PDB file of C-alpha atoms in Angstrom:
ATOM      1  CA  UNK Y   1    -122.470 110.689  64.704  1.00 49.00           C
ATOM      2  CA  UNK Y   2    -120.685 107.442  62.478  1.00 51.00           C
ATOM      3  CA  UNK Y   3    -117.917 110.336  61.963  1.00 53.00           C
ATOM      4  CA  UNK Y   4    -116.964 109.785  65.487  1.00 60.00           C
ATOM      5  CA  UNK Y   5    -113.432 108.483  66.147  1.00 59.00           C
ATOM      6  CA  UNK Y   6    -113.568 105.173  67.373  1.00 64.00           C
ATOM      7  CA  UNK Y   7    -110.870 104.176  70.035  1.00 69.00           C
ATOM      8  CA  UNK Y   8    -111.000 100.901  71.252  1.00 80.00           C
ATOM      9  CA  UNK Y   9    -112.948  97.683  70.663  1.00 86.00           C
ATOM     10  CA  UNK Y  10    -116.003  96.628  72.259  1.00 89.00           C
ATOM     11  CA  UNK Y  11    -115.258  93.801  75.231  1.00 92.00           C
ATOM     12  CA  UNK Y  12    -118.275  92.055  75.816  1.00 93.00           C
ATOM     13  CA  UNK Y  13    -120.681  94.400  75.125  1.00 93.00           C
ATOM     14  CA  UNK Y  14    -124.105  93.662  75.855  1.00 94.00           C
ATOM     15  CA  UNK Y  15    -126.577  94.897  73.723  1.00 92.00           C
ATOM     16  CA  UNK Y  16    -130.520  95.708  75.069  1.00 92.00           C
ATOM     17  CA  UNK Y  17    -133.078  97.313  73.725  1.00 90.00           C
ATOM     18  CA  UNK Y  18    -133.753 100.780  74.503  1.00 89.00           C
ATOM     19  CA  UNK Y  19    -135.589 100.924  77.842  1.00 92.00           C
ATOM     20  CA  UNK Y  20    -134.958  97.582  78.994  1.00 93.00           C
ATOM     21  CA  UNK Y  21    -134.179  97.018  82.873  1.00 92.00           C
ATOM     22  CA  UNK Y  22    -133.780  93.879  83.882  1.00 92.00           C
ATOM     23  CA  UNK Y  23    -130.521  91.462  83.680  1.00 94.00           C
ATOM     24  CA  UNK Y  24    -130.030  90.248  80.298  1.00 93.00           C
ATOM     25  CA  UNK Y  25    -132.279  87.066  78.229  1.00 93.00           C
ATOM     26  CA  UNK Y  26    -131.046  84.963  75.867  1.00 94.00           C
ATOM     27  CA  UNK Y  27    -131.357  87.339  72.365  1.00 92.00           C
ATOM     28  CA  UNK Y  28    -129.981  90.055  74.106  1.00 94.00           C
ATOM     29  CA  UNK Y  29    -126.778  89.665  72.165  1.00 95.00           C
ATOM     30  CA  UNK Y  30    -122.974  89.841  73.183  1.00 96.00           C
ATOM     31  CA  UNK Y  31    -120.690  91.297  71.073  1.00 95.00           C
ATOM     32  CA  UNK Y  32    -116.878  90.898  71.506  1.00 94.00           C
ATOM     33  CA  UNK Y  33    -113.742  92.067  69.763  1.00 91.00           C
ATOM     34  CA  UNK Y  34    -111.222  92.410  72.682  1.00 87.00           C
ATOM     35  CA  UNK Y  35    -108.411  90.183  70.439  1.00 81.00           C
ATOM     36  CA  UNK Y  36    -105.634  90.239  68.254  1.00 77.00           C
ATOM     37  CA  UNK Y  37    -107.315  91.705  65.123  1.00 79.00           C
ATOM     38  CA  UNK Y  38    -110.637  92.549  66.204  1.00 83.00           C
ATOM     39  CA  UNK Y  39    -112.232  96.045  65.173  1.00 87.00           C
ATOM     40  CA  UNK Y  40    -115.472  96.390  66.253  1.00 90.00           C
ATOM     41  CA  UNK Y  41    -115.806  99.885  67.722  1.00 90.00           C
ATOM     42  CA  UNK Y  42    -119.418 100.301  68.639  1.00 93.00           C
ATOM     43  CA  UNK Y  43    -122.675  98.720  68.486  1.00 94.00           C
ATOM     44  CA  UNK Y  44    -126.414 100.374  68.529  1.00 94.00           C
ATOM     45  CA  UNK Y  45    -129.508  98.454  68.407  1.00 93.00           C
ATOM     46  CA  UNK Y  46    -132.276  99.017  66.211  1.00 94.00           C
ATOM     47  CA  UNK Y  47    -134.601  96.069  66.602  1.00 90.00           C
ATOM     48  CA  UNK Y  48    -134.689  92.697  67.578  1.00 85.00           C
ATOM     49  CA  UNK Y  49    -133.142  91.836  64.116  1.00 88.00           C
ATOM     50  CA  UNK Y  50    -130.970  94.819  63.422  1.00 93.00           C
ATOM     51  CA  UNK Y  51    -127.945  96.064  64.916  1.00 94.00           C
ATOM     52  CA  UNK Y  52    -125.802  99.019  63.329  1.00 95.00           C
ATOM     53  CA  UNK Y  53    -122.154  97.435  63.613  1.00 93.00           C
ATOM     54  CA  UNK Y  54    -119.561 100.568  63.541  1.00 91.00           C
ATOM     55  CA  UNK Y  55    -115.854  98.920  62.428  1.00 87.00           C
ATOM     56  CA  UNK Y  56    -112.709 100.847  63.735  1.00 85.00           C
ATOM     57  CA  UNK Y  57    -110.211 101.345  61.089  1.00 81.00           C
ATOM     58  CA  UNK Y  58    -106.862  99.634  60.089  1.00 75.00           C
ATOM     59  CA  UNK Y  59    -104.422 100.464  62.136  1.00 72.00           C
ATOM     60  CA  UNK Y  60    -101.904 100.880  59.179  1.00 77.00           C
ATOM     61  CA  UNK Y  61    -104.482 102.448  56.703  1.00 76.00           C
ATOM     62  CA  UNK Y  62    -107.153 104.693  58.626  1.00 75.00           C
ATOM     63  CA  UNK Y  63    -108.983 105.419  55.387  1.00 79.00           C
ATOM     64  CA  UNK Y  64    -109.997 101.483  54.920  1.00 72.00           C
ATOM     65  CA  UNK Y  65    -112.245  99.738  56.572  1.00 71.00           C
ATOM     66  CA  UNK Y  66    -112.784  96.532  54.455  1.00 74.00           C
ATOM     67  CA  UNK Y  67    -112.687  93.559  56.883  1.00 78.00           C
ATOM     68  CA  UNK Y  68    -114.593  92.537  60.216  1.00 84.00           C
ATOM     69  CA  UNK Y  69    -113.485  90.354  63.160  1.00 87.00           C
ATOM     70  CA  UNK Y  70    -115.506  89.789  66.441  1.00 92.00           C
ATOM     71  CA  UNK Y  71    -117.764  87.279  67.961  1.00 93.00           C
ATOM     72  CA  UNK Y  72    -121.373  87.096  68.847  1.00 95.00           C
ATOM     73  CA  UNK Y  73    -123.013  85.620  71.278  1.00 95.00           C
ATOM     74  CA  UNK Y  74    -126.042  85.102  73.685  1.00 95.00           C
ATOM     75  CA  UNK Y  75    -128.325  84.285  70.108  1.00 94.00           C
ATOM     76  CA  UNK Y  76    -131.904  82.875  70.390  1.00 91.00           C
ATOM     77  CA  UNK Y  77    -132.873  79.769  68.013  1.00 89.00           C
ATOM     78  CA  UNK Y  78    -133.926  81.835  64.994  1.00 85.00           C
ATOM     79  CA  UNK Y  79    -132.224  85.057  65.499  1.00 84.00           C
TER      80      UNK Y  79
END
């Protein structure tokens, strides 16, 4: 569930939809937070469009979770 603990960051993580075999098309998005600062802990796709972004929290305060920092890549024109 979101309660999970989240350990570490994601570190390249590619993204597919469910059931997809095959290497990886452009739109298949790359997410990346392995980086000073980053916090993105998990990613799940929902559609093309949607992605449910799960942010670790600070490392000083474990009950906030009010910034982001990672990078996306791998987009499609218009995605």
């Amino acid at each position: 569930g979101s309660d999970d603990i989240i350990a570490g960051n994601v570190n390249k993580y590619i993204v597919l939809p469910a059931g997809y075999c095959g290497q990886p098309k452009k739109g298949h998005l790359i997410f990346d937070a392995c980086f000073e600062s980053g916090n993105l802990g998990r990613v799940d796709h929902v559609t093309e469009f949607e992605y449910d972004l799960f942010i670790r929290p600070d490392t000083c305060n474990p009950r906030f979770r009010v910034w982001f920092n990672f990078t996306v890549e791998n987009v499609k024109e218009s995605q």
